[in-house]
Tab-separated table of C-alpha atoms in Angstrom:
chain	number	residue	atom	x	y	z
R	263	MET	CA	-0.039	0.044	-0.112
R	264	PRO	CA	1.145	3.441	-1.029
R	265	ILE	CA	2.378	5.699	2.021
R	266	ILE	CA	1.319	9.406	1.677
R	267	ARG	CA	4.492	11.435	2.860
R	268	GLN	CA	4.444	14.776	3.438
R	269	GLU	CA	6.954	17.472	2.358
R	270	SER	CA	8.657	18.935	5.174
R	271	LEU	CA	12.100	20.600	5.936
R	272	PHE	CA	12.096	19.161	9.423
R	273	ASP	CA	10.042	15.824	10.803
R	274	LEU	CA	9.510	13.855	13.974
R	275	HIS	CA	12.843	11.933	12.991
R	276	ASP	CA	14.941	14.919	12.809
R	277	LEU	CA	13.429	16.195	16.063
R	278	TYR	CA	14.455	13.015	17.991
R	279	GLU	CA	18.250	13.956	16.739
R	280	LEU	CA	18.017	17.387	18.630
R	281	GLU	CA	19.589	17.347	22.160
R	282	PRO	CA	17.136	16.821	24.557
R	283	THR	CA	17.147	19.926	26.233
R	284	HIS	CA	16.159	21.482	22.439
R	285	ARG	CA	13.552	18.687	21.982
R	286	PHE	CA	11.752	19.083	25.117
R	287	ASP	CA	11.639	23.142	24.841
R	288	ALA	CA	10.137	22.636	21.323
R	289	VAL	CA	7.245	20.278	22.297
R	290	PHE	CA	6.672	21.926	26.021
R	291	SER	CA	6.359	25.353	24.250
R	292	ALA	CA	3.347	23.903	21.992
R	293	ILE	CA	1.079	22.628	24.976
R	294	ASP	CA	-0.389	25.132	27.599
R	295	ILE	CA	-0.461	23.228	30.666
R	296	ASN	CA	-2.821	25.874	32.803
R	297	PRO	CA	-5.839	23.991	32.420
R	298	ILE	CA	-4.299	21.038	33.773
R	299	LEU	CA	-2.436	22.828	36.772
R	300	ALA	CA	-6.129	24.097	37.176
R	301	VAL	CA	-7.171	20.556	37.857
R	302	VAL	CA	-4.433	19.177	39.666
R	303	SER	CA	-3.456	22.065	41.947
R	304	LYS	CA	-4.537	22.481	45.696
R	305	LYS	CA	-7.690	24.741	45.816
R	306	ALA	CA	-7.951	25.546	49.483
R	307	LEU	CA	-5.325	28.107	51.253
R	308	TYR	CA	-6.255	25.926	54.520
R	309	GLY	CA	-4.340	22.549	55.489
R	310	ALA	CA	-0.728	21.558	54.752
R	311	PRO	CA	1.407	23.389	52.670
R	312	VAL	CA	2.164	21.464	49.082
R	313	GLN	CA	5.668	21.202	48.517
R	314	LEU	CA	5.087	20.060	45.032
R	315	THR	CA	6.148	21.474	41.939
R	316	TYR	CA	3.022	20.412	39.623
R	317	SER	CA	4.348	22.404	36.506
R	318	ALA	CA	7.471	20.444	36.525
R	319	MET	CA	5.522	17.017	37.418
R	320	ILE	CA	3.480	17.757	34.002
R	321	TYR	CA	6.548	18.471	32.188
R	322	SER	CA	7.800	15.011	33.742
R	323	LEU	CA	5.000	13.060	32.164
R	324	VAL	CA	5.771	14.636	28.842
R	325	ALA	CA	9.120	13.979	28.960
R	326	ARG	CA	8.393	10.240	29.931
R	327	ILE	CA	6.837	9.444	26.969
R	328	LEU	CA	9.106	11.375	24.530
R	329	GLU	CA	12.054	9.564	26.201
R	330	ARG	CA	10.209	6.041	26.261
R	331	ILE	CA	10.778	5.560	29.703
R	332	PRO	CA	8.450	2.640	30.738
R	333	THR	CA	7.055	3.459	34.291
R	334	ILE	CA	6.673	6.043	36.602
R	335	LYS	CA	9.087	4.154	38.604
R	336	ASP	CA	11.853	4.471	36.096
R	337	LEU	CA	11.216	8.160	35.822
R	338	ILE	CA	11.575	8.760	38.934
R	339	LYS	CA	14.721	6.853	39.084
R	340	ARG	CA	16.018	8.987	35.854
R	341	LEU	CA	14.815	12.401	37.597
R	342	LYS	CA	17.248	11.482	40.990
R	343	HIS	CA	20.073	10.110	38.492
R	344	ASP	CA	20.202	12.884	35.772
R	345	PHE	CA	20.436	16.351	36.846
R	346	MET	CA	20.163	17.699	33.322
R	347	PHE	CA	16.962	15.623	33.124
R	348	ARG	CA	15.388	17.158	36.309
R	349	LEU	CA	16.248	20.476	35.196
R	350	ASP	CA	14.765	20.338	31.572
R	351	CYS	CA	11.697	19.053	33.474
R	352	GLY	CA	11.600	22.449	35.539
R	353	PHE	CA	12.759	20.873	38.924
R	354	LEU	CA	15.236	22.875	41.053
R	355	LEU	CA	17.936	21.048	42.325
R	356	SER	CA	16.827	21.938	45.636
R	357	ASP	CA	13.030	20.626	44.894
R	358	ALA	CA	12.226	16.731	46.275
R	359	ILE	CA	11.291	14.649	43.580
R	360	PRO	CA	7.875	13.397	43.760
R	361	SER	CA	6.878	10.016	44.989
R	362	GLU	CA	4.926	7.438	43.041
R	363	ALA	CA	2.121	7.989	45.180
R	364	SER	CA	2.311	11.706	44.103
R	365	TYR	CA	2.091	11.003	40.763
R	366	SER	CA	-0.814	8.517	41.433
R	367	ARG	CA	-2.456	10.876	43.049
R	368	MET	CA	-2.314	13.658	40.294
R	369	LEU	CA	-3.301	10.991	37.314
R	370	SER	CA	-6.183	10.307	39.319
R	371	LYS	CA	-7.385	13.760	39.678
R	372	ILE	CA	-6.598	14.169	35.760
R	373	ALA	CA	-8.644	11.019	35.149
R	374	GLU	CA	-11.580	12.633	36.838
R	375	SER	CA	-11.609	15.400	34.563
R	376	PRO	CA	-12.086	15.869	30.796
R	377	VAL	CA	-9.239	18.439	30.585
R	378	LEU	CA	-6.835	16.549	28.493
R	379	GLU	CA	-9.277	16.608	25.854
R	380	GLN	CA	-9.810	20.310	26.260
R	381	VAL	CA	-5.948	20.877	25.828
R	382	GLN	CA	-5.882	18.736	22.843
R	383	GLU	CA	-8.924	20.623	20.949
R	384	GLN	CA	-7.202	23.831	21.908
R	385	LEU	CA	-3.800	22.918	20.480
R	386	ILE	CA	-5.403	21.797	17.264
R	387	HIS	CA	-7.170	25.015	16.877
R	388	GLN	CA	-3.823	26.598	17.391
R	389	ALA	CA	-2.223	24.519	14.798
R	390	ILE	CA	-5.188	25.628	12.443
R	391	ALA	CA	-4.817	29.478	13.142
R	392	GLU	CA	-0.962	28.808	12.513
R	393	GLY	CA	-2.090	27.652	9.346
R	394	PHE	CA	-0.413	23.804	9.644
R	395	ILE	CA	-3.961	22.106	9.385
R	396	THR	CA	-5.765	22.434	5.817
R	397	ASP	CA	-7.231	19.095	5.376
R	398	ASP	CA	-10.545	18.455	3.217
R	399	THR	CA	-9.823	14.891	3.435
R	400	ILE	CA	-9.299	12.672	6.730
R	401	ALA	CA	-8.464	8.906	7.262
R	402	ILE	CA	-10.034	7.012	9.878
R	403	ASP	CA	-8.849	3.494	11.576
R	404	ALA	CA	-8.179	1.822	14.890
R	405	THR	CA	-5.470	-0.468	16.347
R	406	HIS	CA	-5.137	-2.996	19.345
R	407	ILE	CA	-3.371	-2.096	22.709
R	408	GLU	CA	-2.302	-5.174	24.778
R	409	ALA	CA	-3.074	-4.511	28.501
R	410	ARG	CA	0.321	-5.610	30.598
R	411	ASP	CA	-1.901	-6.947	33.368
R	412	GLN	CA	-2.396	-10.989	32.791
R	413	ALA	CA	-5.805	-11.739	31.271
R	414	PRO	CA	-8.382	-13.287	33.164
R	415	ALA	CA	-9.401	-16.738	32.357
R	416	LYS	CA	-12.410	-17.094	29.782
R	417	LYS	CA	-15.450	-18.322	31.649
R	418	GLU	CA	-17.322	-21.039	30.351
R	419	LYS	CA	-20.705	-20.111	29.135
R	420	PRO	CA	-23.695	-21.974	30.963
R	421	ARG	CA	-25.221	-24.607	28.673
R	422	SER	CA	-28.499	-23.330	27.480
R	423	GLU	CA	-31.608	-25.368	26.724
R	424	PRO	CA	-31.862	-27.113	23.163
R	425	LYS	CA	-33.629	-24.936	20.660
R	426	LYS	CA	-36.897	-26.337	19.668
R	427	ARG	CA	-37.007	-27.283	15.992
R	428	GLY	CA	-39.544	-26.018	13.507
R	429	ARG	CA	-40.822	-22.789	12.554
R	430	LYS	CA	-42.339	-20.488	15.727
R	431	SER	CA	-46.355	-20.049	15.946
R	432	LYS	CA	-47.514	-16.503	15.010
R	433	GLU	CA	-47.886	-15.903	18.900
R	434	GLU	CA	-44.451	-17.540	20.025
R	435	LYS	CA	-42.812	-15.245	17.298
R	436	GLU	CA	-44.370	-11.919	18.244
R	437	LYS	CA	-43.810	-13.067	21.830
R	438	TRP	CA	-39.864	-13.410	20.691
R	439	LEU	CA	-40.031	-10.254	18.585
R	440	GLN	CA	-41.411	-8.085	22.147
R	441	GLU	CA	-38.520	-10.087	24.417
R	442	GLN	CA	-35.904	-8.934	21.653
R	443	ALA	CA	-36.944	-5.170	21.462
R	444	GLU	CA	-37.257	-4.676	24.896
R	445	GLN	CA	-33.651	-6.243	25.582
R	446	GLU	CA	-32.468	-3.875	23.050
R	447	ALA	CA	-34.123	-0.910	24.697
R	448	VAL	CA	-32.127	-1.255	27.664
R	449	ARG	CA	-28.535	-2.121	26.278
R	450	PRO	CA	-26.086	0.456	26.401
R	451	ILE	CA	-25.782	2.627	23.495
R	452	PHE	CA	-22.423	0.880	22.216
R	453	GLU	CA	-24.002	-2.726	22.267
R	454	LYS	CA	-26.686	-1.376	20.337
R	455	LYS	CA	-26.623	-1.430	16.344
R	456	ILE	CA	-24.440	1.402	14.713
R	457	GLU	CA	-27.834	3.058	13.869
R	458	ALA	CA	-28.757	4.168	17.607
R	459	GLN	CA	-25.631	6.546	17.378
R	460	LEU	CA	-26.824	8.848	14.243
R	461	ASP	CA	-29.479	10.817	17.144
R	462	ALA	CA	-27.000	10.466	19.983
R	463	SER	CA	-25.323	13.293	21.054
R	464	LEU	CA	-21.612	13.676	21.275
R	465	VAL	CA	-21.616	13.948	25.050
R	466	GLU	CA	-23.705	10.862	25.295
R	467	LEU	CA	-21.510	9.172	23.057
R	468	ARG	CA	-18.247	9.949	24.802
R	469	SER	CA	-19.474	9.255	28.330
R	470	ALA	CA	-20.914	5.622	27.333
R	471	VAL	CA	-17.597	4.451	25.934
R	472	PRO	CA	-16.511	0.896	27.504
R	473	LEU	CA	-13.052	1.059	28.787
R	474	ASP	CA	-12.254	-1.688	30.727
R	475	PRO	CA	-9.707	-3.981	29.364
R	476	LYS	CA	-11.547	-6.962	27.355
R	477	TRP	CA	-10.609	-9.635	25.060
R	478	GLY	CA	-11.013	-8.427	21.332
R	479	ILE	CA	-10.450	-10.221	17.991
R	480	LYS	CA	-8.774	-9.331	14.706
R	481	LYS	CA	-7.600	-11.283	11.692
R	482	ASN	CA	-3.730	-10.936	10.827
R	483	SER	CA	-2.487	-10.712	7.103
R	484	GLU	CA	-2.914	-14.881	6.563
R	485	GLY	CA	-6.756	-14.355	7.772
R	486	LYS	CA	-6.114	-16.100	10.649
R	487	ASN	CA	-7.938	-15.098	14.155
R	488	ILE	CA	-5.365	-13.407	16.473
R	489	PHE	CA	-6.805	-12.858	20.415
R	490	TRP	CA	-5.178	-10.120	22.584
R	491	PHE	CA	-6.409	-8.771	26.005
R	492	GLY	CA	-6.328	-5.106	26.492
R	493	TYR	CA	-7.817	-1.871	24.732
R	494	LYS	CA	-8.359	-0.449	21.341
R	495	GLY	CA	-7.100	2.912	20.179
R	496	HIS	CA	-9.882	4.721	17.779
R	497	PHE	CA	-7.962	7.988	15.317
R	498	ALA	CA	-9.088	10.189	12.878
R	499	VAL	CA	-6.396	11.802	11.452
R	500	GLY	CA	-5.574	14.473	8.768
R	501	ALA	CA	-4.509	13.130	5.348
R	502	LYS	CA	-2.302	15.821	4.618
R	503	SER	CA	-1.045	17.361	7.781
R	504	GLN	CA	-1.366	14.022	9.563
R	505	TYR	CA	-2.044	15.793	12.987
R	506	ILE	CA	-4.738	13.514	15.347
R	507	LEU	CA	-8.022	15.347	14.914
R	508	GLN	CA	-9.913	13.331	16.970
R	509	SER	CA	-9.078	9.762	19.182
R	510	LEU	CA	-11.662	7.329	21.159
R	511	PHE	CA	-10.175	5.080	23.647
R	512	SER	CA	-12.073	1.970	24.152
R	513	SER	CA	-12.133	-1.655	25.467
R	514	GLY	CA	-10.816	-4.100	23.127
R	515	ASN	CA	-14.205	-5.925	22.206
R	516	LEU	CA	-15.483	-2.483	20.678
R	517	ASN	CA	-16.336	-3.058	16.931
R	518	ASP	CA	-14.167	-0.569	15.115
R	519	GLY	CA	-17.415	0.618	13.165
R	520	LYS	CA	-18.818	1.418	16.284
R	521	ALA	CA	-16.442	4.441	16.828
R	522	ALA	CA	-16.566	5.829	13.718
R	523	ILE	CA	-19.619	8.021	14.576
R	524	PRO	CA	-18.012	9.524	17.908
R	525	LEU	CA	-15.513	10.419	15.861
R	526	LEU	CA	-17.127	12.171	12.893
R	527	LYS	CA	-19.485	14.061	15.129
R	528	GLY	CA	-16.483	15.238	17.129
R	529	LEU	CA	-14.998	16.899	13.777
R	530	GLN	CA	-18.381	18.050	13.261
R	531	GLU	CA	-18.975	19.712	16.697
R	532	ARG	CA	-15.286	20.337	17.888
R	533	LEU	CA	-13.585	21.257	14.795
R	534	PHE	CA	-16.437	23.110	12.577
R	535	GLU	CA	-14.038	25.279	10.997
R	536	LEU	CA	-12.375	22.745	9.408
R	537	LYS	CA	-14.203	21.789	5.945
R	538	ILE	CA	-14.067	18.174	5.866
R	539	ALA	CA	-14.800	17.248	2.283
R	540	PHE	CA	-14.023	13.433	2.215
R	541	SER	CA	-13.802	10.547	4.780
R	542	THR	CA	-11.509	7.714	3.894
R	543	LEU	CA	-12.381	4.097	5.882
R	544	ASP	CA	-11.683	0.692	5.025
R	545	ALA	CA	-14.191	-2.064	4.656
R	546	GLY	CA	-14.203	-2.368	8.477
R	547	TYR	CA	-16.414	0.233	8.914
R	548	ASP	CA	-18.760	-0.487	5.822
R	549	ALA	CA	-22.209	0.246	7.614
R	550	PRO	CA	-25.233	2.118	6.320
R	551	ALA	CA	-25.329	4.173	9.316
R	552	ILE	CA	-21.683	5.473	8.746
R	553	TYR	CA	-22.722	6.617	5.331
R	554	GLU	CA	-25.907	8.200	6.952
R	555	GLN	CA	-23.736	9.957	9.279
R	556	LEU	CA	-21.397	11.193	6.862
R	557	TYR	CA	-24.554	12.319	4.231
R	558	ARG	CA	-25.558	14.406	6.868
R	559	MET	CA	-22.258	16.253	7.512
R	560	LYS	CA	-22.252	16.814	3.483
R	561	THR	CA	-19.084	14.635	3.328
R	562	GLY	CA	-18.278	12.324	0.779
R	563	ALA	CA	-17.787	8.634	1.807
R	564	VAL	CA	-14.781	7.097	0.368
R	565	ILE	CA	-15.238	3.349	2.457
R	566	ALA	CA	-14.161	0.314	0.923
R	567	TYR	CA	-17.102	-2.250	0.281
R	568	ASN	CA	-17.357	-5.508	2.291
R	569	LYS	CA	-19.525	-7.446	-0.191
R	570	ARG	CA	-21.076	-9.843	2.923
R	571	ASN	CA	-22.212	-12.531	0.446
R	572	GLU	CA	-24.335	-10.559	-1.203
R	573	PRO	CA	-25.741	-11.459	-4.802
R	574	ASN	CA	-24.504	-9.675	-7.935
R	575	ILE	CA	-27.290	-6.925	-9.338
R	576	GLU	CA	-28.074	-7.630	-13.027
R	577	GLY	CA	-27.037	-4.479	-15.131
R	578	PHE	CA	-24.460	-3.327	-13.076
R	579	ASP	CA	-20.551	-4.205	-12.285
R	580	HIS	CA	-18.925	-4.873	-9.036
R	581	HIS	CA	-18.644	-1.391	-8.467
R	582	PHE	CA	-22.223	-0.545	-9.066
R	583	ALA	CA	-21.676	1.343	-12.414
R	584	PRO	CA	-24.281	0.362	-14.998
R	585	THR	CA	-23.658	-2.086	-17.668
R	586	CYS	CA	-24.421	-2.129	-21.141
R	587	VAL	CA	-26.345	-4.850	-23.258
R	588	ARG	CA	-22.990	-6.557	-23.697
R	589	GLU	CA	-21.882	-6.132	-20.141
R	590	HIS	CA	-19.401	-3.232	-20.566
R	591	SER	CA	-19.253	-0.832	-17.882
R	592	TYR	CA	-20.486	2.522	-18.193
R	593	ARG	CA	-17.576	5.278	-17.315
R	594	TYR	CA	-18.188	7.895	-14.284
R	595	ASP	CA	-18.190	11.256	-15.471
R	596	SER	CA	-19.144	13.662	-13.132
R	597	TYR	CA	-21.066	14.292	-9.981
R	598	ASP	CA	-23.901	16.970	-9.834
R	599	ALA	CA	-23.999	18.160	-6.061
R	600	ARG	CA	-27.236	20.270	-6.818
R	601	TYR	CA	-29.068	17.267	-7.688
R	602	GLU	CA	-26.894	14.548	-5.773
R	603	THR	CA	-26.328	12.682	-8.782
R	604	LEU	CA	-23.666	10.430	-10.620
R	605	LYS	CA	-23.217	10.704	-14.244
R	606	TYR	CA	-21.927	7.955	-16.235
R	607	THR	CA	-21.385	8.163	-19.895
R	608	ARG	CA	-21.673	5.157	-22.602
R	609	PRO	CA	-18.445	2.797	-22.473
R	610	LYS	CA	-15.762	3.247	-25.007
R	611	GLU	CA	-16.194	-0.372	-26.430
R	612	CYS	CA	-19.585	0.636	-27.564
R	613	LYS	CA	-18.237	3.069	-30.251
R	614	GLY	CA	-19.112	1.475	-33.503
R	615	CYS	CA	-21.495	-1.009	-31.783
R	616	PRO	CA	-24.511	-1.613	-33.990
R	617	LEU	CA	-26.936	-1.170	-30.717
R	618	ALA	CA	-25.436	2.093	-29.908
R	619	GLN	CA	-28.356	3.401	-31.997
R	620	ASP	CA	-30.794	1.390	-30.070
R	621	THR	CA	-32.490	2.185	-27.076
R	622	LEU	CA	-31.426	-0.914	-25.338
R	623	CYS	CA	-28.160	1.218	-24.939
R	624	GLN	CA	-28.431	4.561	-23.474
R	625	LYS	CA	-25.871	7.389	-24.088
R	626	VAL	CA	-26.090	8.748	-20.658
R	627	TYR	CA	-27.037	7.125	-17.378
R	628	LYS	CA	-27.646	9.003	-14.037
R	629	VAL	CA	-28.432	7.862	-10.562
R	630	LYS	CA	-28.996	9.579	-7.396
R	631	ILE	CA	-26.781	8.544	-4.594
R	632	THR	CA	-29.833	8.424	-2.164
R	633	THR	CA	-31.039	5.614	-4.026
R	634	ASP	CA	-28.142	3.855	-1.962
R	635	LEU	CA	-25.727	5.717	-0.042
R	636	ARG	CA	-23.570	2.596	0.550
R	637	ARG	CA	-23.320	2.058	-3.520
R	638	TYR	CA	-23.496	5.149	-4.574
R	639	THR	CA	-21.058	7.514	-3.263
R	640	SER	CA	-19.244	10.741	-4.850
R	641	PRO	CA	-16.848	10.339	-6.585
R	642	ALA	CA	-18.551	7.072	-8.014
R	643	ARG	CA	-16.427	3.575	-6.874
R	644	GLY	CA	-14.234	2.129	-8.956
R	645	SER	CA	-13.153	5.474	-10.500
R	646	LYS	CA	-9.967	6.999	-10.806
R	647	ALA	CA	-10.749	10.109	-8.236
R	648	TRP	CA	-12.235	7.255	-5.647
R	649	LYS	CA	-8.987	5.226	-5.868
R	650	THR	CA	-6.929	8.240	-5.506
R	651	LEU	CA	-8.719	9.153	-2.786
R	652	TYR	CA	-8.568	6.011	-1.153
R	653	LYS	CA	-4.851	5.844	-1.080
R	654	GLN	CA	-4.616	8.545	1.259
R	655	ARG	CA	-6.283	6.388	3.737
R	656	SER	CA	-2.690	5.200	4.501
R	657	SER	CA	-1.803	8.081	6.659
R	658	VAL	CA	-3.692	7.040	9.551
R	659	GLU	CA	-1.583	4.012	9.499
R	660	ARG	CA	1.612	5.910	9.525
R	661	VAL	CA	0.484	7.919	12.331
R	662	ILE	CA	-0.438	4.716	14.339
R	663	ALA	CA	3.219	3.339	13.746
R	664	TYR	CA	4.370	7.051	14.767
R	665	LEU	CA	2.368	6.226	17.852
R	666	LYS	CA	3.771	2.781	18.438
R	667	GLU	CA	7.417	3.438	17.823
R	668	PHE	CA	7.970	6.951	19.169
R	669	PHE	CA	4.916	7.410	21.429
R	670	GLN	CA	4.753	4.270	23.651
R	671	LEU	CA	1.299	3.304	22.536
R	672	ASN	CA	2.187	-0.313	23.293
R	673	ASN	CA	3.066	0.719	26.967
R	674	ILE	CA	-0.056	1.106	28.864
R	675	ARG	CA	0.247	-0.226	32.360
R	676	TYR	CA	-2.833	0.514	34.170
R	677	ARG	CA	-5.284	-1.982	35.356
R	678	THR	CA	-8.477	0.650	35.293
R	679	GLY	CA	-9.650	1.840	31.969
R	680	LYS	CA	-9.659	5.302	33.221
R	681	ARG	CA	-6.089	5.554	34.001
R	682	ALA	CA	-5.159	3.914	30.969
R	683	LYS	CA	-7.269	6.670	29.159
R	684	VAL	CA	-5.024	9.306	30.868
R	685	GLN	CA	-2.074	7.871	29.428
R	686	PHE	CA	-3.664	7.565	25.785
R	687	ASP	CA	-4.810	11.148	26.073
R	688	LEU	CA	-1.200	12.085	26.872
R	689	MET	CA	-0.144	10.364	23.898
R	690	HIS	CA	-2.558	11.826	21.600
R	691	LEU	CA	-1.739	15.288	23.432
R	692	ILE	CA	2.004	14.708	23.178
R	693	TYR	CA	2.052	13.576	19.540
R	694	ASN	CA	-0.064	16.681	18.478
R	695	ALA	CA	2.425	18.951	20.147
R	696	ALA	CA	5.410	17.451	18.629
R	697	LYS	CA	4.009	17.743	15.319
R	698	LEU	CA	3.182	21.538	15.943
R	699	ALA	CA	6.946	21.745	17.124
R	700	CYS	CA	8.130	20.091	14.023
R	701	ASP	CA	6.069	22.379	11.580
R	702	ARG	CA	6.841	25.609	13.594
R	703	ILE	CA	10.607	24.815	12.977
R	704	ALA	CA	10.293	23.742	9.325
R	705	LYS	CA	8.359	27.001	9.108
R	706	SER	CA	11.228	28.820	10.435
R	707	LEU	CA	14.169	27.046	8.398
R	708	SER	CA	11.929	27.841	5.137
R	709	SER	CA	11.527	31.433	6.249
R	710	LYS	CA	15.538	31.910	6.698
R	711	GLN	CA	16.196	30.026	3.533
R	712	THR	CA	13.654	32.521	1.661
R	713	SER	CA	15.400	35.556	3.348
R	714	GLN	CA	18.631	34.214	2.269
R	715	ALA	CA	18.189	33.295	-1.311
R	716	ALA	CA	16.651	37.045	-1.764
């Protein structure tokens, strides 16, 4: 699969080649920690004085991820023995190094607040204001995150009574349907069908995301099922800028498609100044509700089609383009946004065909995308424009690879989902801060080169 590379004078690899002091200063300057300080600092004037430097503690958590220090215990050891590292994080030589318990209490306060999401959003708005995010295409994907704790033993399901064979009577069927409807109504929203998310608010969806580690399943490159115990990270990434525009942390058993609508609604409500024209997703997100959400956002859906044993439609090819009498596919011509209509023109193979003058082989074929949002997309499936857009989905895969290589995405060591989400949100924030730092340095280098050339 091709990789979309961003042309830049300075990227993340260059950032890690800087001296630690310069690297920390560049990333720290991109993060406004004041909202976090307001959450973790002592509120009352009464009681014992607090001798902790909270700002330095926050910066040390950022440095821990940048330096790939595996645990808080190792971070404290580094602070005690590396004086330059201690000064880079903002501690004075006279300051006491916080204990593990102090860090734990601070992280617990952060876990009970949405402050990290607010700082993430503030940083993205800053990058937009500085002109570094101008994306009109986003890419969405998910990745598994293994928990470091030992997985619990799988519980054996109790044996149910054997089902009665044969068709249900009318009364039995009505009773069964009523029971199913009642069970569906009381389920949490992420255990319902994806369609239930369409009319739910973003706050409702975000607050209902399951966080505890669970067993997950995925297919590897050989098509075999791989099981893991832990979490999932879901990302919406700018295809050109490669900033993480939205993210979601969930239990490992959450279906990828059920995280798409919260991500899309987050883009629509929190980053409304970005005019997203297209969203690229793989076949795991091929669900009617996701197409409906994108249609409501007036965003083109570039999603790989998952056939699911559906029969072929007579008169159409596998991309749902109409075919002529001799089964040649019509060519996609254009999309009329006013009437939401795809236009196809006669195939090249029909030139000189004796049936071309017949009413059986029409010259132009038009179809509304609202006929079936899943099959008819703008641009049309299989077209050159559609394939070009779909290639941009590789940007989210590249970002996930960066998170695993440089930002410890595979090193979540907390037992509870809330604490694990804090580290996940920190990684999201630090990655975007590093991207903003790189873009600022690249802009500065570019302006210097321009002035020298002049």
